[in-house]
Amino acid sequence: MQIIQQVLFVVALGAIGYLLFKRGSFIWRNITLGKDVKLNPEEKSERLKTTMLIAFGQKKMFARPMVGFMHFMIYAGFLLINIEVLEIVLDGLLGTHRLFSSTLGEFYSFLINFFEVVALLVVISCVLFLVRRNILRIARFHKPEMKGWPTSDANIILIWEIALMFALYTMNATDSILQSRGIAHYPVVGPDGFAVSQFLIPIYNGLSDSALVALERSAWWVHIIGILSFAVYITYSKHLHIFLAFPNTYYSKLRPKGEMDNMDAVTKEVKIMLGEPVDESGEEEEVGTFGAKDVKDLSWVNIMNAYSCTECGRCTSECPANITGKKLSPRKIMMDTRDRAEEVGHNIDKHGADHEDGKSLYGDHITKEELMACTSCNACTQACPVNIDPLSIILEMRRYVAMEESGTPMEWNAMFQNIENNQAPWAFPPTDRFKWADDLKVKE
Amino acid sequence: MDMLKVPTMADMAAEGKEPEVLFWVGCAGSFDDRYKRVTISFIKILNAAGISFAVLGPEESCTGDPARRAGNEFLFQMQAMTNIEVLNGYNVKTIVTACPHCFNTIKNEYPALGGNYEVIHHSTYLQQLINNGKVKMKEGGEFKGKKITYHDSCYLGRANDVYEAPRKVLEALDADLVEMKRCRTKGLCCGAGGAQMFKEAESGDKEINIERTEEALATGANVIASACPFCMTMMTDGVKNKEKENDVKVLDLAELIAISQDKN
Ligand code: SF4
Ligand code: SF4
């Protein structure tokens, strides 16, 4: 019996490992479709600091303290539960039960009690989050881009987490009863019950030994398979942020928010136009498209951003364009980028790397109207709890519209012409530029 | 009006002199009728403080910021490189400007193209002048106890983390500073950034500047202080739209200081 369980467990672990690997390499490949990013090696420690503060420390989540706290509980629960999962996996492989209890002694039951309390806080937080989403209907969870899958995704995760915690409690409660009855294979660590699961003991107490063992085993399997398949599910879900938040903050922008990246390919051409010396030392960079039309024109960090997006909508709820009813939603920009990266990835897998499906991120997912509404105010990048930068995608696409498509609005074209001809965005003659001083100037 | 000194870099160079700071006036400061008054206020302050400064005058040109945000990188870089050539030609070290867009572009974006300067926004500069006693306001000045609300410019605040300097300047006026619901990192854009100043907004339920003006008016302040030419235009339009122009004034930090000094 025991050996069958062990074999089954190895098979399950292998299958899930395989699925995770496949999904992981699919996502990795999609992210690396993006252009390379040059990083300054001297920034390493500042980048690590950012990761510690924003991802580990959840600094930006606490901009909204209550939610920040509830989120922190789920996060802490997730981190701690990994110790427990490690034990479960080892038990599953070795055919042992509560492997760590013998080495940890007294401390072991303290740990279990502690996990149980954390798990309770997780359950409470998840319930409150469900209430916020579905009963209080917080506006940002019900924007147009949140129809269908994005909404159910969030609910599935929350319910899944609650179910996992209940499996844990059932497991511990039945285990406690088995311990108190002195059943072999159940080492005594908490025969009178643990902090939370003790309240379930009266429910199960009437069951026979064999029924209890069966229930304990079932709960154990549900708990561990639930956790492992959760890991697979996450790779399809916005909850990928629980992994990607770390690299995502590491690679986030350290320069002032207002600074746009320089396009070196353009610098070269402008220098030639102005008759300035051009630095030929670097290897010939191939000039691709100016700006971004599709995901491959973005940087890989942009695409990783998209896979890290939690769809929380904090960006959108602070976006002045969105607040005043315009079509732009920075969250939608991120969701579109991810959807398109997945689409391109599937195309490549099916039809080979050079396949063109005649679609693109700009046009088929993101419209010009959305792009043109952005005031580049950086409210979205400021609001994002994991330092995602929707603005850089918007601005890269505007570059495509202006330089490849010549598709900017008429008024902007007029502004361009004014700058070219009058050295000011307005149509004033350049000779009038110093007129303001006419009445006052005493020149030195 | 007392005569004010407005030396140009060219004049100074002709005399073999170099000023300590270059005052970058910007397109709005040069051409926009309302904003020219801010330029003049700042010139008054510089004169009163005895600062060694100069302007580029006719040699100044658009920084290229709106072209870049609208996607026209070529035009931006043409502008930037031409400006850098002029600035480097005069051996400029320090630039002060009242426009957050010029500030951001010259400070953060010109270095990649060979333009390295110390760039200071006039809010920070004014705070420094007040701190070191070069700018003095009248006792019980014009704005003492008046309710003033400050509208954060995105390009100063979130883009460059300048939140406190403008507020410190306002405190120096002895004014009663009231904050809007959305301020500092959560401030709401006036609607003009990212080259929106130069085109109609996309269709929506409301104009951004109206939303922002309503928020400013809700504070009950008599003065909306701004530190950016675009914000000033947008807020002024908003106040007019709400028919409040007789009760509520939109004034730049430099104007507030210049007014408080005038009454001396
Ligand atoms: S930068 Fe653009 S997308 Fe982001 S909040 Fe501002 S207007 Fe919205
Ligand atoms: S970009 Fe950031 S703030 Fe916006 S929805 Fe995604 S995770 Fe939330």
XYZ file of C-alpha atoms and ligand atoms in Angstrom:
724
model
C 0.000 0.000 0.000
C 2.668 2.433 1.086
C 4.827 1.676 -1.916
C 1.902 2.243 -4.304
C 1.399 5.676 -2.782
C 5.082 6.398 -3.201
C 5.060 5.345 -6.832
C 1.911 7.363 -7.494
C 3.513 10.342 -5.859
C 6.628 10.085 -7.990
C 4.459 9.848 -11.104
C 2.400 12.893 -10.056
C 5.490 14.877 -9.240
C 7.076 13.940 -12.563
C 3.968 14.852 -14.540
C 3.625 18.220 -12.843
C 7.327 18.873 -13.177
C 7.059 18.181 -16.884
C 4.076 20.519 -17.314
C 5.829 23.239 -15.362
C 8.948 22.869 -17.433
C 7.016 23.058 -20.697
C 5.046 26.119 -19.664
C 8.127 27.713 -18.177
C 10.171 27.364 -21.328
C 7.245 28.599 -23.436
C 7.027 31.761 -21.329
C 10.785 32.187 -21.233
C 10.935 31.921 -25.029
C 8.103 34.457 -25.388
C 9.805 36.917 -23.076
C 13.073 36.590 -24.939
C 11.331 37.433 -28.208
C 11.854 40.992 -26.994
C 14.915 43.060 -27.662
C 17.906 42.902 -25.381
C 18.339 45.535 -22.690
C 21.650 47.107 -21.769
C 22.144 47.249 -18.020
C 24.745 49.227 -16.195
C 26.726 46.692 -14.109
C 27.278 49.341 -11.445
C 23.569 49.360 -10.695
C 23.549 45.850 -9.257
C 23.265 46.795 -5.618
C 20.601 49.384 -6.287
C 18.649 46.801 -8.261
C 18.902 44.295 -5.437
C 17.741 46.951 -3.026
C 14.722 47.652 -5.217
C 13.847 43.958 -5.265
C 14.187 43.705 -1.497
C 11.983 46.717 -0.885
C 9.337 46.353 -3.553
C 9.038 42.589 -4.019
C 10.149 41.085 -0.700
C 9.112 44.060 1.407
C 5.923 44.806 -0.590
C 6.568 48.486 0.004
C 4.170 49.794 -2.608
C 1.348 47.499 -1.496
C 1.254 49.454 1.740
C 0.274 52.606 -0.131
C -3.166 51.236 0.723
C -2.535 49.962 4.275
C -5.508 47.643 4.936
C -5.221 45.879 1.610
C -1.471 45.899 2.002
C -1.818 44.032 5.280
C -4.212 41.427 3.937
C -2.027 40.895 0.904
C 0.985 40.585 3.150
C -0.714 37.778 5.099
C -1.345 35.787 1.942
C 2.214 36.462 0.824
C 3.694 35.417 4.178
C 1.464 32.361 4.147
C 2.767 31.492 0.714
C 6.406 31.846 1.749
C 6.018 29.861 4.978
C 3.882 27.137 3.515
C 6.843 26.206 1.351
C 8.591 24.729 4.398
C 5.558 22.575 4.970
C 5.360 21.655 1.297
C 8.978 20.539 1.388
C 8.170 18.166 4.222
C 5.104 16.851 2.435
C 7.044 16.225 -0.747
C 9.787 14.387 1.138
C 7.190 12.350 3.052
C 5.563 11.485 -0.252
C 8.816 10.336 -1.789
C 10.236 8.495 1.192
C 6.990 7.040 2.489
C 7.546 8.698 5.865
C 5.098 10.773 7.882
C 5.934 14.156 9.377
C 9.587 13.674 8.605
C 10.727 16.860 10.306
C 9.004 16.122 13.622
C 11.778 13.857 14.894
C 14.577 16.333 14.162
C 12.748 19.478 15.233
C 11.160 18.100 18.392
C 9.177 20.631 20.410
C 9.762 23.301 17.820
C 7.918 21.200 15.264
C 4.530 21.497 16.911
C 5.150 25.187 17.411
C 5.758 25.469 13.671
C 2.579 23.613 12.762
C 0.556 25.776 15.124
C 2.129 28.833 13.612
C 1.308 27.682 10.069
C -2.244 27.044 11.110
C -2.649 30.577 12.405
C -1.108 32.006 9.250
C -3.408 29.781 7.212
C -6.373 31.204 9.087
C -5.281 34.737 8.258
C -4.913 33.629 4.654
C -8.471 32.300 4.661
C -9.810 35.506 6.210
C -7.914 37.659 3.714
C -9.108 35.562 0.793
C -12.705 35.808 1.957
C -12.405 39.576 2.322
C -10.828 39.834 -1.116
C -13.702 37.808 -2.573
C -16.146 40.161 -0.888
C -14.332 43.219 -2.244
C -14.327 41.878 -5.757
C -17.784 40.407 -5.965
C -19.975 42.122 -3.397
C -18.452 45.569 -2.875
C -17.595 45.566 -6.584
C -14.615 47.953 -6.335
C -14.732 49.887 -9.595
C -11.283 49.029 -10.868
C -12.093 45.301 -10.891
C -14.968 45.859 -13.264
C -13.515 47.851 -16.134
C -14.195 46.666 -19.707
C -10.904 44.757 -19.952
C -11.885 42.685 -16.920
C -14.786 40.816 -18.586
C -14.691 37.024 -18.456
C -11.441 35.217 -17.772
C -9.643 37.980 -15.836
C -12.501 38.111 -13.323
C -12.930 34.362 -12.979
C -9.151 33.931 -12.761
C -9.064 36.081 -9.641
C -11.990 34.230 -8.046
C -10.622 30.790 -8.915
C -7.356 31.604 -7.190
C -9.016 32.899 -4.043
C -11.362 29.928 -3.747
C -8.513 27.546 -4.522
C -6.450 29.008 -1.712
C -9.305 28.687 0.747
C -9.854 25.068 -0.304
C -6.156 24.298 0.141
C -6.221 25.692 3.645
C -9.253 23.589 4.518
C -7.497 20.494 3.208
C -4.614 21.397 5.501
C -6.927 21.692 8.505
C -8.695 18.414 7.730
C -5.335 16.745 7.378
C -4.096 18.050 10.703
C -7.344 17.404 12.577
C -7.631 13.780 11.489
C -3.928 13.348 12.117
C -4.326 14.613 15.685
C -7.082 12.098 16.362
C -4.996 9.285 14.918
C -2.097 10.364 17.112
C -4.229 10.407 20.228
C -5.445 6.897 19.372
C -1.816 5.783 19.086
C -2.108 4.530 15.508
C 1.191 3.379 14.044
C 2.795 5.620 11.435
C 1.380 8.770 13.092
C 4.129 10.175 15.342
C 2.816 12.101 18.321
C 3.246 15.834 17.707
C -0.095 17.297 18.646
C -2.512 14.646 19.940
C -4.779 17.251 21.487
C -5.013 19.144 18.248
C -3.354 22.194 16.746
C -4.246 25.878 17.082
C -7.006 25.956 14.493
C -7.672 22.408 13.352
C -8.568 21.319 16.906
C -11.973 22.858 16.317
C -12.598 20.301 13.587
C -11.769 17.343 15.841
C -15.321 16.928 17.217
C -16.606 16.553 13.648
C -14.293 13.658 12.831
C -14.004 12.062 16.266
C -16.767 9.549 15.678
C -15.061 7.959 12.676
C -13.353 4.596 12.757
C -9.583 4.332 12.599
C -9.578 3.159 9.002
C -12.025 5.867 7.911
C -9.816 8.456 9.603
C -6.711 7.143 7.880
C -8.527 7.277 4.558
C -9.679 10.831 5.239
C -6.247 11.911 6.401
C -4.671 10.424 3.296
C -7.261 12.001 1.003
C -6.785 15.405 2.564
C -3.024 14.967 2.280
C -3.336 14.157 -1.422
C -5.799 16.949 -2.084
C -3.543 19.395 -0.301
C -0.338 18.494 -2.096
C -1.839 17.893 -5.538
C -3.778 21.111 -5.069
C -0.588 23.001 -4.380
C 1.334 21.416 -7.225
C -1.386 21.916 -9.800
C -1.803 25.437 -8.479
C 1.778 25.970 -9.565
C 0.886 24.853 -13.072
C -2.295 26.907 -13.123
C -0.377 29.990 -12.099
C 1.643 29.934 -15.294
C -1.579 30.572 -17.212
C -2.854 33.146 -14.773
C -2.175 36.679 -13.677
C -0.868 35.051 -10.501
C 2.434 34.482 -12.188
C 3.359 37.660 -10.365
C 4.186 35.630 -7.284
C 7.331 34.499 -9.120
C 7.946 37.233 -11.635
C 7.568 40.119 -9.183
C 11.142 39.420 -8.109
C 12.980 39.629 -11.440
C 10.477 42.247 -12.531
C 11.428 44.659 -9.782
C 15.097 43.840 -10.262
C 14.965 44.915 -13.879
C 12.675 47.906 -13.313
C 13.650 51.435 -14.291
C 16.071 53.154 -11.921
C 16.515 56.346 -13.939
C 14.117 59.251 -13.323
C 10.622 58.338 -14.460
C 10.490 61.265 -16.851
C 13.449 60.105 -18.886
C 12.735 58.428 -22.204
C 15.304 56.021 -23.603
C 17.485 57.409 -26.318
C 17.229 55.726 -29.721
C 20.844 55.240 -30.722
C 19.968 54.280 -34.288
C 18.362 57.699 -34.709
C 21.316 59.466 -33.101
C 23.560 58.081 -35.786
C 21.352 59.290 -38.606
C 20.842 62.696 -37.072
C 24.573 63.101 -36.634
C 25.105 62.283 -40.288
C 22.426 64.830 -41.220
C 24.082 67.494 -39.080
C 27.498 66.622 -40.454
C 28.820 65.597 -37.044
C 31.361 62.818 -36.614
C 29.760 59.410 -36.100
C 31.217 56.855 -33.732
C 31.767 53.769 -35.928
C 33.515 51.721 -33.277
C 30.511 49.647 -32.198
C 29.482 46.714 -34.355
C 26.926 47.575 -37.035
C 23.588 47.660 -35.313
C 20.857 46.558 -37.610
C 18.228 49.224 -37.835
C 14.943 47.394 -37.361
C 11.635 49.163 -37.101
C 11.583 52.540 -35.394
C 9.385 52.133 -32.373
C 7.201 49.134 -31.624
C 4.454 47.578 -33.687
C 4.523 44.092 -32.230
C 5.884 42.331 -29.158
C 9.210 41.508 -30.795
C 9.868 45.239 -31.192
C 9.519 45.746 -27.444
C 12.263 44.996 -24.940
C 12.197 41.683 -23.129
C 11.616 43.622 -19.911
C 8.396 45.017 -21.407
C 7.218 41.460 -22.086
C 8.272 40.247 -18.646
C 6.315 43.214 -17.259
C 3.284 41.905 -19.105
C 3.662 38.412 -17.634
C 4.087 39.939 -14.158
C 0.981 42.095 -14.313
C -1.518 41.208 -11.589
C -4.366 42.989 -13.345
C -4.981 44.796 -10.086
C -5.830 47.989 -11.955
C -4.060 50.369 -9.611
C -2.456 51.914 -12.679
C -5.779 52.355 -14.413
C -7.480 53.786 -11.358
C -4.868 56.580 -11.236
C -4.650 57.201 -14.992
C -6.028 60.672 -15.766
C -7.127 59.580 -19.223
C -9.022 56.637 -17.803
C -10.485 58.633 -14.914
C -12.043 61.019 -17.423
C -13.565 58.256 -19.520
C -11.046 57.891 -22.317
C -10.364 54.487 -23.835
C -6.816 54.225 -22.489
C -6.242 51.824 -19.622
C -2.616 51.045 -18.761
C -3.711 47.707 -17.336
C -5.241 46.823 -20.690
C -1.955 47.739 -22.392
C -0.218 45.161 -20.202
C -2.925 42.508 -20.678
C -2.853 43.015 -24.447
C 0.914 42.696 -24.512
C 0.736 39.419 -22.646
C -2.078 38.070 -24.822
C -0.150 38.960 -27.949
C 3.065 37.383 -26.616
C 1.119 34.161 -25.969
C -0.434 34.339 -29.434
C 2.937 34.833 -31.138
C 4.403 32.031 -29.009
C 1.704 29.559 -30.079
C 2.163 30.585 -33.695
C 5.862 29.905 -33.522
C 5.274 26.498 -31.935
C 2.747 25.563 -34.589
C 4.147 27.091 -37.750
C 7.814 27.801 -37.096
C 9.775 30.847 -36.087
C 9.249 32.886 -39.257
C 5.482 32.576 -39.317
C 3.569 35.820 -39.780
C -0.081 35.773 -38.807
C -0.756 39.171 -40.304
C -1.635 40.551 -36.890
C 0.231 42.785 -34.491
C 0.012 44.192 -30.992
C -0.578 47.681 -32.360
C -3.749 47.674 -34.406
C -5.195 44.295 -33.489
C -4.955 44.656 -29.719
C -4.059 48.241 -28.889
C -5.665 51.006 -30.913
C -4.233 54.355 -31.878
C -6.965 56.078 -29.894
C -5.710 54.485 -26.695
C -2.104 55.402 -27.404
C -2.873 58.995 -28.269
C -4.766 59.626 -25.020
C -1.704 59.196 -22.775
C -0.349 62.316 -21.085
C 2.887 60.538 -20.074
C 2.188 61.588 -16.491
C 3.681 58.440 -14.920
C 0.733 57.914 -12.590
C 0.579 54.298 -13.787
C 4.250 53.522 -13.207
C 4.058 55.157 -9.795
C 0.971 53.190 -8.801
C 2.109 49.749 -9.913
C 3.010 47.639 -6.872
C 5.582 45.659 -8.888
C 7.118 48.566 -10.836
C 5.607 47.722 -14.200
C 6.097 50.415 -16.838
C 3.098 50.589 -19.191
C 4.203 54.033 -20.311
C 7.312 52.759 -22.081
C 5.181 50.469 -24.241
C 2.821 53.339 -25.056
C 5.673 55.653 -25.990
C 7.432 52.994 -28.094
C 4.223 52.502 -30.042
C 3.825 56.224 -30.513
C 7.283 56.197 -32.026
C 6.081 53.563 -34.465
C 2.998 55.622 -35.326
C 5.044 58.754 -35.903
C 8.127 57.411 -37.633
C 6.998 54.288 -39.516
C 3.375 55.042 -40.170
C 3.383 58.842 -40.304
C 0.100 58.408 -38.540
C 0.175 61.089 -35.851
C -2.871 63.360 -35.589
C -2.887 66.425 -37.871
C -2.411 68.804 -34.988
C 0.754 67.025 -33.961
C 2.045 67.145 -37.491
C 1.478 70.882 -37.402
C 3.352 71.029 -34.104
C 6.246 69.103 -35.678
C 6.331 71.555 -38.553
C 6.354 74.506 -36.198
C 9.290 73.100 -34.313
C 11.126 72.474 -37.544
C 10.413 75.879 -39.037
C 10.006 78.146 -36.022
C 11.968 76.303 -33.330
C 8.861 76.377 -31.150
C 5.753 74.198 -31.079
C 3.624 77.226 -31.879
C 3.560 79.177 -35.125
C 5.366 82.278 -33.894
C 8.257 83.657 -35.899
C 11.539 82.774 -34.180
C 12.569 86.418 -34.360
C 9.809 87.176 -31.828
C 11.273 84.857 -29.238
C 12.979 87.579 -27.257
C 10.192 90.149 -27.605
C 8.991 89.610 -24.048
C 12.035 91.482 -22.835
C 11.583 94.524 -25.071
C 9.978 96.687 -22.398
C 12.324 95.833 -19.615
C 15.714 95.197 -20.831
C 18.761 97.064 -19.799
C 21.507 95.008 -21.224
C 24.722 94.752 -19.356
C 8.621 99.988 -14.128
C 12.204 99.913 -12.973
C 14.508 98.838 -15.699
C 15.599 95.244 -15.385
C 18.711 93.624 -16.626
C 18.186 90.864 -19.182
C 21.622 90.055 -20.536
C 21.977 87.465 -23.277
C 24.734 84.918 -23.468
C 25.881 86.473 -26.722
C 26.237 89.929 -25.114
C 28.151 88.474 -22.234
C 30.417 86.425 -24.427
C 31.175 89.534 -26.450
C 32.420 91.125 -23.247
C 34.330 87.998 -22.377
C 32.071 87.205 -19.422
C 30.325 84.031 -18.318
C 27.266 84.201 -16.057
C 26.797 81.775 -13.183
C 23.488 80.505 -14.447
C 21.666 80.345 -17.716
C 17.951 81.057 -17.419
C 16.287 78.761 -19.962
C 13.055 80.604 -20.741
C 11.305 77.934 -22.818
C 8.768 78.358 -25.622
C 5.804 79.154 -23.386
C 7.879 81.614 -21.388
C 8.866 83.338 -24.623
C 5.632 83.372 -26.610
C 2.604 82.701 -24.406
C 1.117 86.021 -23.302
C 0.090 84.777 -19.892
C 3.300 82.926 -19.245
C 5.510 85.810 -20.332
C 4.420 87.433 -17.077
C 5.949 84.516 -15.199
C 9.184 84.973 -17.122
C 9.224 88.637 -16.185
C 8.489 87.844 -12.536
C 11.413 85.487 -12.466
C 13.638 88.104 -14.112
C 12.595 90.522 -11.355
C 13.561 88.009 -8.688
C 16.931 87.330 -10.305
C 17.592 91.052 -10.558
C 16.570 91.721 -6.961
C 18.746 88.875 -5.725
C 21.697 90.136 -7.724
C 22.229 86.837 -9.497
C 24.728 86.647 -12.292
C 22.566 85.230 -15.069
C 21.858 85.443 -18.772
C 19.320 84.138 -21.272
C 19.905 82.749 -24.730
C 17.327 85.093 -26.211
C 16.930 84.529 -29.954
C 19.384 81.629 -29.808
C 17.082 79.489 -27.689
C 15.062 76.803 -29.413
C 12.440 74.224 -28.429
C 14.029 71.434 -26.367
C 12.181 68.899 -28.509
C 10.192 67.468 -25.573
C 6.763 67.549 -27.243
C 8.169 66.040 -30.440
C 9.745 63.176 -28.509
C 6.621 62.375 -26.467
C 4.567 62.459 -29.658
C 6.894 59.844 -31.124
C 9.051 61.962 -33.432
C 12.488 60.943 -32.211
C 14.227 62.418 -35.252
C 12.897 65.870 -34.643
C 13.663 65.624 -30.949
C 17.267 64.682 -31.543
C 17.727 67.384 -34.186
C 16.522 69.955 -31.668
C 18.525 68.488 -28.824
C 21.788 68.358 -30.716
C 21.410 71.874 -32.026
C 20.670 73.178 -28.536
C 23.544 71.241 -27.032
C 25.884 72.762 -29.575
C 24.798 76.257 -28.544
C 24.967 75.483 -24.816
C 28.372 73.830 -25.041
C 29.559 76.692 -27.228
C 28.891 79.075 -24.346
C 30.407 76.660 -21.861
C 27.166 76.579 -19.878
C 27.412 74.768 -16.526
C 24.203 75.543 -14.694
C 20.726 75.976 -16.139
C 17.645 77.158 -14.307
C 14.237 76.942 -15.935
C 10.636 77.473 -14.930
C 9.357 74.765 -17.264
C 9.309 71.200 -15.869
C 9.328 69.793 -19.392
C 12.461 71.695 -20.370
C 13.912 70.777 -16.972
C 13.264 67.065 -17.425
C 14.527 66.940 -20.985
C 17.714 68.927 -20.511
C 18.509 67.281 -17.180
C 17.728 63.671 -18.009
C 17.739 63.314 -21.769
C 20.442 65.628 -23.067
C 23.333 63.760 -21.390
C 22.845 60.797 -23.761
C 23.474 63.244 -26.614
C 26.468 64.992 -25.106
C 24.816 67.738 -23.066
C 25.809 67.601 -19.405
C 24.652 70.440 -17.158
C 23.426 71.004 -13.684
C 19.756 71.684 -14.300
C 17.589 73.241 -11.610
C 13.893 73.881 -11.701
C 12.910 77.355 -10.566
C 10.980 75.956 -7.589
C 14.182 74.447 -6.189
C 16.123 77.547 -7.167
C 13.651 79.851 -5.433
C 13.753 77.710 -2.332
C 17.545 78.017 -2.317
C 17.359 81.803 -2.743
C 14.916 82.029 0.149
C 17.041 79.759 2.329
C 20.222 81.707 1.782
C 18.442 84.999 2.348
C 18.821 86.357 -1.168
C 15.081 86.536 -1.580
C 13.200 88.272 1.225
C 9.472 88.622 1.470
C 7.676 91.478 3.142
C 6.639 90.918 6.763
C 2.983 89.879 6.875
C 3.095 89.652 3.120
C 0.439 89.715 0.474
C -0.463 86.045 0.909
C -0.245 85.755 4.688
C -2.962 83.408 5.868
C -4.495 83.127 2.394
C -5.558 79.690 1.313
C -3.294 78.413 -1.439
C -3.380 74.985 -3.021
C -0.486 73.640 -5.033
C -0.992 71.630 -8.192
C 1.848 69.117 -8.654
C 3.292 69.038 -12.136
C 3.820 65.423 -13.191
C 7.123 66.286 -14.830
C 8.403 67.846 -11.653
C 6.867 65.434 -9.148
C 6.595 61.862 -10.303
C 9.001 62.332 -13.199
C 11.770 63.881 -11.086
C 10.765 63.561 -7.431
C 10.512 67.310 -6.798
C 7.613 67.528 -4.362
C 8.826 69.541 -1.425
C 10.608 72.545 -2.939
C 7.446 74.171 -4.332
C 5.671 73.618 -1.032
C 8.565 75.110 0.912
C 8.389 78.198 -1.305
C 4.697 78.560 -0.583
C 5.261 78.146 3.141
C 7.747 81.000 2.963
C 4.852 83.199 1.867
C 3.238 82.514 5.226
C 0.275 81.194 3.295
C -2.191 78.603 4.482
C -1.279 75.668 2.265
C -4.203 73.322 1.635
C -3.672 70.057 -0.220
C -5.966 68.599 -2.817
C -7.215 65.052 -2.370
C -4.807 63.860 -5.025
C -1.393 65.341 -4.428
C 2.302 64.501 -4.513
C 2.863 60.966 -5.910
C -0.865 60.641 -6.376
C -1.322 64.000 -8.026
C -3.624 64.230 -11.011
C -2.179 65.397 -14.319
C -3.480 68.686 -15.738
C -3.974 66.917 -19.049
C -1.307 68.710 -21.077
C 1.753 66.471 -20.778
C 2.972 64.037 -23.398
C 2.301 66.637 -26.127
C -1.436 66.683 -25.324
C -1.057 70.455 -25.078
C -0.886 70.529 -28.859
C -3.958 68.547 -29.799
C -7.567 67.947 -28.811
C -8.044 65.269 -26.161
C -9.472 61.913 -27.223
C -13.148 61.599 -26.520
C -14.216 60.717 -23.006
C -16.667 61.847 -20.352
C -14.753 64.893 -19.285
C -11.659 66.968 -19.889
C -8.797 66.181 -17.522
C -8.232 69.851 -16.642
C -11.876 70.192 -15.573
C -11.595 67.191 -13.263
C -8.444 68.666 -11.782
C -9.867 72.168 -11.451
C -12.904 70.838 -9.613
C -10.567 69.178 -7.167
C -8.589 72.400 -6.712
C -11.746 74.455 -6.192
C -13.024 71.943 -3.647
C -10.192 72.971 -1.328
C -11.694 76.445 -1.098
C -8.345 78.032 -1.958
C -8.212 81.504 -3.514
C -4.977 80.779 -5.265
C -4.015 77.740 -7.277
C -0.248 77.731 -7.370
C 1.419 76.094 -10.338
C 5.012 75.579 -11.337
C 4.629 74.702 -15.000
C 3.439 76.649 -18.047
C 1.195 73.841 -19.267
C -0.388 73.339 -15.856
C -0.981 77.072 -15.701
C -2.825 77.128 -19.013
C -4.898 74.070 -18.177
C -5.867 75.267 -14.715
C -6.628 78.780 -15.926
C -8.910 77.358 -18.620
C -10.534 75.146 -16.005
C -11.192 78.059 -13.658
C -12.702 80.056 -16.527
C -14.827 77.100 -17.496
C -16.188 77.069 -13.936
C -16.658 80.854 -14.079
C -14.541 81.321 -11.015
C -11.900 83.616 -12.492
C -12.952 86.478 -10.225
C -12.513 84.480 -7.018
C -9.656 82.148 -7.823
C -6.333 83.067 -9.348
C -3.876 80.716 -10.944
C -0.374 81.980 -10.214
C 3.098 80.628 -10.728
C 5.510 80.336 -7.788
C 7.685 83.048 -9.325
C 4.718 85.401 -9.545
C 3.750 84.751 -5.940
C 7.266 85.582 -4.802
C 7.587 88.615 -7.057
C 4.269 89.980 -5.782
C 5.298 89.472 -2.149
C 8.555 91.262 -2.843
C 6.959 94.174 -4.696
C 5.019 95.226 -1.657
C 8.229 95.730 0.226
S 1.304 57.777 -18.137
Fe -0.324 57.541 -19.628
S -1.151 55.519 -19.247
Fe 0.084 56.044 -17.490
S -1.361 56.946 -16.072
Fe -0.508 58.645 -17.221
S -1.913 58.957 -18.930
Fe -2.357 56.934 -18.057
S 0.487 47.208 -14.482
Fe 0.821 47.059 -12.297
S -0.747 48.412 -11.431
Fe -1.351 47.977 -13.499
S -2.728 46.234 -13.329
Fe -0.689 45.435 -13.765
S 0.158 44.997 -11.760
Fe -1.592 46.347 -11.424
